[in-house]
Tab-separated table of C-alpha atoms in Angstrom:
chain	number	residue	atom	x	y	z
A	280	MET	CA	35.551	-6.461	-16.111
A	281	SER	CA	36.485	-9.363	-13.936
A	282	TYR	CA	35.573	-9.905	-10.350
A	283	VAL	CA	38.602	-11.348	-8.540
A	284	GLN	CA	39.210	-11.592	-4.798
A	285	ARG	CA	42.536	-11.141	-3.280
A	286	ASN	CA	43.310	-14.847	-3.489
A	287	GLY	CA	42.708	-14.715	-7.155
A	288	SER	CA	39.450	-16.792	-7.202
A	289	VAL	CA	36.373	-15.501	-8.950
A	290	SER	CA	33.542	-14.195	-6.674
A	291	LEU	CA	30.682	-15.815	-8.407
A	292	GLU	CA	28.070	-14.462	-5.896
A	293	ARG	CA	29.122	-10.919	-6.642
A	294	TYR	CA	29.443	-11.620	-10.341
A	295	ARG	CA	25.883	-12.997	-10.357
A	296	MET	CA	24.554	-10.016	-8.385
A	297	VAL	CA	26.147	-7.493	-10.879
A	298	ARG	CA	24.753	-9.374	-13.822
A	299	LYS	CA	21.059	-9.377	-12.361
A	300	ALA	CA	21.416	-5.643	-11.365
A	301	GLY	CA	21.530	-4.411	-15.051
A	302	PRO	CA	18.118	-6.090	-16.121
A	303	PHE	CA	16.514	-5.176	-12.834
A	304	ARG	CA	17.323	-1.411	-13.296
A	305	LEU	CA	15.945	-1.551	-16.823
A	306	PHE	CA	12.851	-3.176	-15.337
A	307	MET	CA	12.577	-0.579	-12.736
A	308	GLY	CA	12.922	2.176	-15.283
A	309	VAL	CA	10.069	0.795	-17.364
A	310	LEU	CA	7.970	0.538	-14.260
A	311	VAL	CA	8.796	4.214	-13.352
A	312	ALA	CA	8.027	5.309	-16.814
A	313	ILE	CA	4.613	3.389	-16.843
A	314	LEU	CA	3.911	5.182	-13.456
A	315	ALA	CA	4.746	8.651	-14.854
A	316	ALA	CA	2.692	8.034	-18.003
A	317	SER	CA	-0.213	6.736	-15.834
A	318	ILE	CA	-0.199	9.954	-13.644
A	319	VAL	CA	-0.540	12.082	-16.844
A	320	ILE	CA	-3.113	9.989	-18.497
A	321	THR	CA	-5.318	9.482	-15.461
A	322	SER	CA	-5.344	13.252	-14.787
A	323	THR	CA	-7.408	13.679	-18.012
A	324	MET	CA	-10.112	11.210	-16.822
A	325	GLY	CA	-13.100	12.110	-14.991
A	326	ALA	CA	-16.524	13.834	-15.468
A	327	ILE	CA	-14.914	16.865	-17.017
A	328	GLY	CA	-12.865	15.927	-20.057
A	329	VAL	CA	-9.193	17.284	-20.305
A	330	SER	CA	-6.923	16.783	-23.414
A	331	LEU	CA	-3.735	14.923	-22.721
A	332	GLN	CA	-1.761	17.927	-24.084
A	333	ASP	CA	-3.509	20.205	-21.546
A	334	ALA	CA	-2.992	17.978	-18.653
A	335	TYR	CA	0.713	17.543	-19.458
A	336	ALA	CA	1.092	21.435	-19.820
A	337	VAL	CA	-0.572	22.024	-16.408
A	338	LEU	CA	1.474	19.366	-14.624
A	339	THR	CA	4.856	20.470	-16.121
A	340	HIS	CA	4.058	24.067	-15.267
A	341	HIS	CA	3.544	23.349	-11.664
A	342	LEU	CA	6.165	20.641	-11.269
A	343	PHE	CA	8.992	22.010	-13.437
A	344	GLY	CA	8.071	25.697	-13.968
A	345	MET	CA	7.468	25.244	-17.753
A	346	PRO	CA	5.279	28.144	-19.207
A	347	LEU	CA	1.644	27.562	-19.760
A	348	PRO	CA	0.205	27.842	-23.305
A	349	GLU	CA	-1.743	30.962	-24.044
A	350	ALA	CA	-4.830	28.946	-24.354
A	351	LEU	CA	-4.562	27.777	-20.711
A	352	ALA	CA	-4.910	30.810	-18.539
A	353	ALA	CA	-3.400	30.576	-15.150
A	354	GLY	CA	-6.168	29.876	-12.497
A	355	GLY	CA	-8.493	28.852	-15.366
A	356	PRO	CA	-11.056	25.977	-15.189
A	357	VAL	CA	-8.679	23.430	-16.803
A	358	GLU	CA	-5.700	24.226	-14.364
A	359	LYS	CA	-8.152	23.977	-11.394
A	360	VAL	CA	-9.460	20.656	-12.472
A	361	VAL	CA	-6.094	19.102	-13.118
A	362	TRP	CA	-4.003	20.602	-10.432
A	363	SER	CA	-6.308	21.265	-7.516
A	364	LEU	CA	-8.878	18.564	-7.856
A	365	ARG	CA	-7.258	15.647	-9.579
A	366	PHE	CA	-3.620	15.797	-8.957
A	367	PRO	CA	-3.965	15.675	-5.093
A	368	ARG	CA	-6.162	12.680	-5.685
A	369	ILE	CA	-3.493	11.113	-7.782
A	370	ILE	CA	-0.768	11.692	-5.313
A	371	LEU	CA	-3.048	10.148	-2.552
A	372	GLY	CA	-3.520	7.116	-4.892
A	373	VAL	CA	0.097	6.719	-5.525
A	374	VAL	CA	1.197	6.774	-1.749
A	375	ALA	CA	-1.880	4.514	-0.840
A	376	GLY	CA	-1.110	1.884	-3.491
A	377	ALA	CA	2.600	1.964	-2.597
A	378	GLY	CA	1.977	1.742	1.102
A	379	LEU	CA	-0.640	-0.992	0.995
A	380	ALA	CA	1.480	-3.157	-1.363
A	381	LEU	CA	4.547	-2.515	1.027
A	382	SER	CA	2.641	-3.600	3.995
A	383	GLY	CA	1.472	-6.841	2.099
A	384	VAL	CA	5.196	-7.619	1.430
A	385	VAL	CA	6.328	-7.075	4.969
A	386	MET	CA	3.412	-8.945	6.407
A	387	GLN	CA	3.816	-11.915	4.235
A	388	ALA	CA	7.453	-12.178	5.153
A	389	SER	CA	6.866	-11.601	8.855
A	390	VAL	CA	3.981	-13.952	9.202
A	391	GLN	CA	5.475	-16.408	6.718
A	392	ASN	CA	2.179	-16.779	5.071
A	393	THR	CA	1.373	-16.014	1.356
A	394	LEU	CA	-2.204	-15.393	2.272
A	395	ALA	CA	-1.275	-12.519	4.706
A	396	GLU	CA	-2.184	-8.952	3.897
A	397	PRO	CA	-2.517	-5.705	5.937
A	398	TYR	CA	-6.169	-6.330	7.049
A	399	ILE	CA	-5.364	-9.654	8.627
A	400	LEU	CA	-4.400	-7.755	11.695
A	401	GLY	CA	-7.792	-6.268	12.051
A	402	ILE	CA	-6.473	-2.911	11.087
A	403	SER	CA	-9.317	-2.092	8.726
A	404	SER	CA	-12.116	-3.098	11.187
A	405	GLY	CA	-10.431	-1.090	13.928
A	406	ALA	CA	-10.077	1.907	11.752
A	407	SER	CA	-13.719	1.588	10.513
A	408	CYS	CA	-14.746	1.182	14.048
A	409	GLY	CA	-13.125	4.456	15.014
A	410	ALA	CA	-14.688	6.167	12.044
A	411	THR	CA	-18.097	4.662	12.899
A	412	CYS	CA	-17.856	6.002	16.530
A	413	ALA	CA	-17.090	9.528	15.273
A	414	ILE	CA	-19.696	9.646	12.497
A	415	MET	CA	-22.681	7.826	14.088
A	416	LEU	CA	-22.214	9.244	17.717
A	417	GLY	CA	-21.667	12.842	16.565
A	418	ALA	CA	-18.034	13.185	17.282
A	419	GLY	CA	-17.262	13.808	13.576
A	420	ALA	CA	-18.589	17.254	13.878
A	421	VAL	CA	-15.774	18.152	16.161
A	422	HIS	CA	-12.776	19.628	14.354
A	423	VAL	CA	-9.153	19.263	15.672
A	424	VAL	CA	-6.811	22.090	14.274
A	425	GLY	CA	-9.451	22.688	11.541
A	426	ILE	CA	-9.599	19.047	10.407
A	427	SER	CA	-12.484	16.756	10.982
A	428	SER	CA	-11.942	14.372	13.865
A	429	VAL	CA	-13.130	11.326	11.905
A	430	PRO	CA	-9.677	10.556	10.460
A	431	LEU	CA	-8.208	10.908	13.953
A	432	PHE	CA	-10.622	8.430	15.421
A	433	SER	CA	-10.051	6.060	12.615
A	434	PHE	CA	-6.244	6.197	13.315
A	435	ILE	CA	-6.950	5.645	16.913
A	436	GLY	CA	-9.073	2.633	16.195
A	437	SER	CA	-6.433	1.020	13.836
A	438	THR	CA	-3.799	1.738	16.483
A	439	ILE	CA	-5.723	-0.058	19.139
A	440	ALA	CA	-6.322	-2.980	16.877
A	441	THR	CA	-2.619	-3.223	16.178
A	442	ILE	CA	-1.524	-3.085	19.714
A	443	GLY	CA	-4.264	-5.651	20.689
A	444	VAL	CA	-3.419	-8.209	18.048
A	445	LEU	CA	0.248	-8.076	18.844
A	446	LEU	CA	-0.355	-8.426	22.605
A	447	LEU	CA	-2.793	-11.318	21.980
A	448	ALA	CA	-0.369	-13.090	19.809
A	449	SER	CA	2.529	-12.776	22.228
A	450	THR	CA	0.638	-14.670	24.835
A	451	GLY	CA	2.690	-17.477	26.070
A	452	GLY	CA	5.899	-15.516	25.461
A	453	HIS	CA	6.444	-16.453	21.769
A	454	MET	CA	4.743	-14.915	18.807
A	455	THR	CA	4.081	-17.186	15.978
A	456	SER	CA	2.482	-16.837	12.513
A	457	SER	CA	-0.555	-18.977	13.509
A	458	LYS	CA	-1.082	-16.853	16.679
A	459	LEU	CA	-1.045	-13.725	14.503
A	460	VAL	CA	-3.377	-14.934	11.968
A	461	LEU	CA	-5.979	-16.187	14.682
A	462	SER	CA	-5.647	-12.949	16.699
A	463	GLY	CA	-6.290	-10.943	13.542
A	464	MET	CA	-9.563	-12.849	13.091
A	465	ILE	CA	-10.586	-12.389	16.655
A	466	LEU	CA	-9.957	-8.644	16.555
A	467	ASN	CA	-11.580	-8.289	13.161
A	468	ALA	CA	-14.779	-9.982	14.445
A	469	LEU	CA	-14.672	-7.939	17.528
A	470	PHE	CA	-14.513	-4.631	15.927
A	471	THR	CA	-16.968	-5.534	13.176
A	472	ALA	CA	-19.537	-6.465	15.836
A	473	LEU	CA	-18.844	-3.225	17.695
A	474	SER	CA	-19.406	-1.202	14.589
A	475	ASN	CA	-22.586	-2.844	13.854
A	476	PHE	CA	-23.869	-2.398	17.399
A	477	ILE	CA	-23.105	1.364	17.154
A	478	ILE	CA	-24.797	1.751	13.782
A	479	THR	CA	-27.846	-0.230	15.346
A	480	ILE	CA	-28.307	1.930	18.441
A	481	ALA	CA	-27.449	5.332	16.629
A	482	ALA	CA	-29.957	4.970	13.803
A	483	ASN	CA	-28.331	7.960	11.913
A	484	ALA	CA	-29.311	7.799	8.200
A	485	GLU	CA	-27.173	10.671	7.224
A	486	GLY	CA	-24.185	9.048	8.938
A	487	MET	CA	-24.807	5.809	7.137
A	488	MET	CA	-24.018	7.548	3.795
A	489	ASP	CA	-20.698	8.914	5.115
A	490	LEU	CA	-19.746	5.352	6.189
A	491	LYS	CA	-19.740	4.226	2.710
A	492	PHE	CA	-16.345	6.278	2.409
A	493	TRP	CA	-14.805	4.268	5.115
A	494	THR	CA	-16.160	0.761	4.462
A	495	MET	CA	-15.611	0.823	0.726
A	496	GLY	CA	-12.683	3.182	0.171
A	497	SER	CA	-12.425	6.288	-1.956
A	498	LEU	CA	-9.984	8.912	-2.899
A	499	ALA	CA	-12.661	11.564	-3.405
A	500	ARG	CA	-11.755	13.576	-0.388
A	501	ALA	CA	-8.203	14.026	-1.371
A	502	SER	CA	-6.867	17.743	-1.180
A	503	TRP	CA	-3.822	19.609	-0.914
A	504	GLY	CA	-4.478	20.065	2.708
A	505	ASN	CA	-4.794	16.385	3.750
A	506	VAL	CA	-2.346	14.400	1.545
A	507	GLY	CA	0.885	15.605	3.250
A	508	ILE	CA	0.781	13.308	6.237
A	509	SER	CA	0.240	10.220	4.191
A	510	VAL	CA	2.975	11.093	1.823
A	511	VAL	CA	5.505	11.782	4.672
A	512	VAL	CA	4.566	8.532	6.583
A	513	VAL	CA	4.642	6.159	3.370
A	514	LEU	CA	7.972	7.818	2.346
A	515	LEU	CA	9.593	7.289	5.650
A	516	VAL	CA	8.352	3.686	6.038
A	517	SER	CA	9.453	2.839	2.623
A	518	VAL	CA	12.992	4.174	3.106
A	519	PHE	CA	13.058	2.174	6.342
A	520	PHE	CA	11.976	-1.149	4.771
A	521	LEU	CA	14.309	-0.643	1.639
A	522	THR	CA	17.096	-1.003	4.172
A	523	GLN	CA	15.774	-4.195	5.802
A	524	PHE	CA	15.774	-6.622	2.893
A	525	ARG	CA	18.300	-8.830	4.528
A	526	SER	CA	16.276	-9.367	7.714
A	527	LEU	CA	13.023	-9.840	5.670
A	528	ASN	CA	14.897	-12.486	3.511
A	529	VAL	CA	16.008	-14.316	6.665
A	530	LEU	CA	12.515	-14.264	8.125
A	531	LEU	CA	11.408	-16.196	5.116
A	532	MET	CA	13.612	-19.132	6.214
A	533	GLY	CA	11.499	-19.795	9.332
A	534	ASP	CA	11.942	-18.952	12.971
A	535	GLU	CA	14.517	-21.635	13.713
A	536	ALA	CA	16.777	-20.980	10.891
A	537	ALA	CA	16.461	-17.203	11.391
A	538	THR	CA	17.431	-17.610	15.172
A	539	THR	CA	20.327	-19.818	14.184
A	540	LEU	CA	21.566	-16.949	11.863
A	541	GLY	CA	21.452	-14.536	14.905
A	542	LEU	CA	18.078	-12.703	14.069
A	543	ASN	CA	15.728	-11.974	16.949
A	544	THR	CA	12.645	-12.894	15.225
A	545	ASN	CA	10.163	-11.751	17.955
A	546	LEU	CA	11.774	-8.220	17.906
A	547	CYS	CA	11.662	-7.940	14.183
A	548	ARG	CA	8.274	-9.186	13.806
A	549	TRP	CA	6.971	-6.798	16.487
A	550	ALA	CA	8.758	-3.881	14.998
A	551	TYR	CA	7.949	-4.694	11.297
A	552	LEU	CA	4.208	-5.342	11.959
A	553	THR	CA	3.844	-2.471	14.205
A	554	ILE	CA	5.407	0.064	11.671
A	555	SER	CA	3.593	-1.291	8.623
A	556	ALA	CA	0.252	-1.536	10.594
A	557	LEU	CA	0.575	2.143	11.653
A	558	MET	CA	1.263	3.151	8.122
A	559	VAL	CA	-1.886	1.311	6.965
A	560	GLY	CA	-3.880	2.917	9.746
A	561	THR	CA	-2.666	6.317	8.502
A	562	LEU	CA	-3.789	5.361	4.948
A	563	VAL	CA	-7.106	3.944	6.248
A	564	SER	CA	-7.802	7.193	7.930
A	565	SER	CA	-7.414	9.038	4.633
A	566	VAL	CA	-8.780	6.728	1.966
A	567	GLY	CA	-10.926	4.135	3.863
A	568	THR	CA	-10.794	0.489	3.482
A	569	ILE	CA	-9.317	-0.727	0.194
A	570	GLY	CA	-8.638	-4.503	0.092
A	571	PHE	CA	-6.672	-6.856	-1.875
A	572	VAL	CA	-3.808	-4.495	-2.775
A	573	GLY	CA	-1.541	-5.747	-0.075
A	574	LEU	CA	-2.652	-9.320	-1.036
A	575	ILE	CA	-2.345	-9.297	-4.735
A	576	ILE	CA	0.469	-6.826	-5.615
A	577	PRO	CA	3.220	-8.696	-3.695
A	578	HIS	CA	2.327	-11.858	-5.668
A	579	ILE	CA	2.468	-10.093	-8.979
A	580	ALA	CA	5.894	-8.435	-8.037
A	581	ARG	CA	7.248	-11.772	-6.859
A	582	SER	CA	6.362	-13.298	-10.219
A	583	PHE	CA	8.460	-10.631	-11.877
A	584	VAL	CA	11.550	-10.305	-9.708
A	585	GLY	CA	11.466	-13.251	-7.306
A	586	SER	CA	11.549	-13.346	-3.560
A	587	ASP	CA	14.682	-11.323	-2.897
A	588	HIS	CA	13.368	-8.238	-0.919
A	589	ARG	CA	16.149	-6.072	-2.270
A	590	ARG	CA	14.141	-6.123	-5.565
A	591	LEU	CA	10.751	-7.086	-4.334
A	592	VAL	CA	10.194	-4.156	-2.029
A	593	PRO	CA	10.740	-1.372	-4.736
A	594	THR	CA	8.905	-3.381	-7.294
A	595	ALA	CA	5.741	-3.767	-5.252
A	596	LEU	CA	5.972	-0.083	-4.256
A	597	VAL	CA	5.731	1.042	-7.919
A	598	LEU	CA	3.225	-1.749	-9.010
A	599	GLY	CA	0.942	-0.804	-6.098
A	600	ALA	CA	0.945	2.776	-7.025
A	601	ILE	CA	0.011	1.975	-10.719
A	602	PHE	CA	-2.661	-0.519	-9.585
A	603	ILE	CA	-4.577	2.107	-7.470
A	604	LEU	CA	-4.070	4.897	-9.957
A	605	TRP	CA	-5.968	2.914	-12.641
A	606	ALA	CA	-8.487	1.475	-10.207
A	607	ASP	CA	-9.299	5.078	-9.164
A	608	ALA	CA	-9.517	6.246	-12.698
A	609	CYS	CA	-11.944	3.463	-13.397
A	610	ALA	CA	-13.969	4.254	-10.319
A	611	ARG	CA	-14.604	7.851	-11.310
A	612	THR	CA	-15.423	7.213	-14.883
A	613	ILE	CA	-17.101	3.819	-15.219
A	614	LEU	CA	-20.488	5.286	-14.402
A	615	GLY	CA	-20.191	8.669	-15.915
A	616	ASN	CA	-21.114	11.265	-13.220
A	617	ALA	CA	-21.359	8.800	-10.450
A	618	GLU	CA	-18.397	7.265	-8.668
A	619	VAL	CA	-17.927	3.729	-7.760
A	620	PRO	CA	-16.181	3.094	-4.408
A	621	ILE	CA	-12.617	2.030	-5.279
A	622	GLY	CA	-12.783	-0.877	-2.712
A	623	ILE	CA	-15.428	-2.596	-4.820
A	624	LEU	CA	-13.218	-2.370	-7.991
A	625	THR	CA	-10.101	-3.712	-6.196
A	626	ALA	CA	-12.150	-6.668	-4.843
A	627	VAL	CA	-13.665	-7.441	-8.344
A	628	VAL	CA	-10.180	-7.485	-9.871
A	629	GLY	CA	-8.245	-8.981	-7.027
A	630	ALA	CA	-10.432	-11.930	-5.985
A	631	PRO	CA	-10.417	-13.746	-9.210
A	632	PHE	CA	-6.732	-12.908	-9.919
A	633	PHE	CA	-5.787	-14.265	-6.505
A	634	VAL	CA	-7.668	-17.541	-7.280
A	635	TYR	CA	-5.747	-17.684	-10.577
A	636	ILE	CA	-2.346	-17.284	-8.683
A	637	MET	CA	-3.190	-19.926	-6.127
A	638	VAL	CA	-4.688	-22.511	-8.343
A	639	ALA	CA	-2.846	-22.096	-11.713
A	640	ARG	CA	0.525	-20.747	-10.882
A	641	ASN	CA	1.015	-22.069	-7.199
A	642	TYR	CA	3.593	-19.280	-6.358
A	643	SER	CA	5.570	-19.588	-3.011
A	644	PHE	CA	8.166	-17.521	-1.397
A	645	ARG	CA	11.132	-19.484	-2.740
A	646	ASP	CA	11.995	-19.256	-6.332
A	647	GLY	CA	11.541	-22.258	-8.351
A	648	GLU	CA	9.009	-23.870	-6.253
């Protein structure tokens, strides 16, 4: 098929786009297949062993209406373990990994800094401070619509942190990447100090154990009753940013070039950072603080598909989901009957890998540099 414009000249740009689309679709198909296989395999992993065949049968029964084998009675222990305990955790891991990776992509483009990640805005410290207030001061015992108020306080804390850092970075009438980074550092230090102060004056030993969930991250509290809001929020935000690839690409060119091309950089930065930060706040209120996902996954995705956000955003979404799935599988199996906080594992894997990227590969936003 030839790509010819009305004047008879060949549209090289369109031709190149179509040629690249085929391999990218194949690549995304492979990633989605890996994600699907990871969902089935990780549903077999845990303190209670489940065979791959049984896990596949239970999942296909509930998802696609396939009949259960006679050996797997409906409502039996295997079905309960796979569907009621592990699958909600898997779903929460998928949306958490995808959302955190997406936030990293958006922040790195908005701030124009390859070191940017969701927690640079102080979102995690704000969310942890809210959870600390609820747990250590007794507000966590209060339930709102049958749900513990701790996630609500955590979300409020992340929202306050987001608004605070954006207002602080906007002083002087112009928001810059340097102001955002410095504002995030200031808010992070402030909320961390406030959390430590509350812990000191509360002296609540039982509450200290609960705080491990928020400060180190875990999917252990996932259930069918609390995964819905995270799924809806991440889905809506993902759809939104999948349509914003042109603006994200222009932001990478710098404020002056973006303004010349007609993009309102301040408005875009406010909108993108606010939306992504509120999504992260929602996730932190469900899974606690899980670091390095938004920092590492965008770099891995960029090494595969380049810097064009048309391809970078969907790639990061799937890679983030796969990464968290396997990190959580390791977290619940590495010590047998005990569970390692997932935030520890992501930091152990993420920190040296990030050093490798920065020192050995020297990746940047622009292809070929």
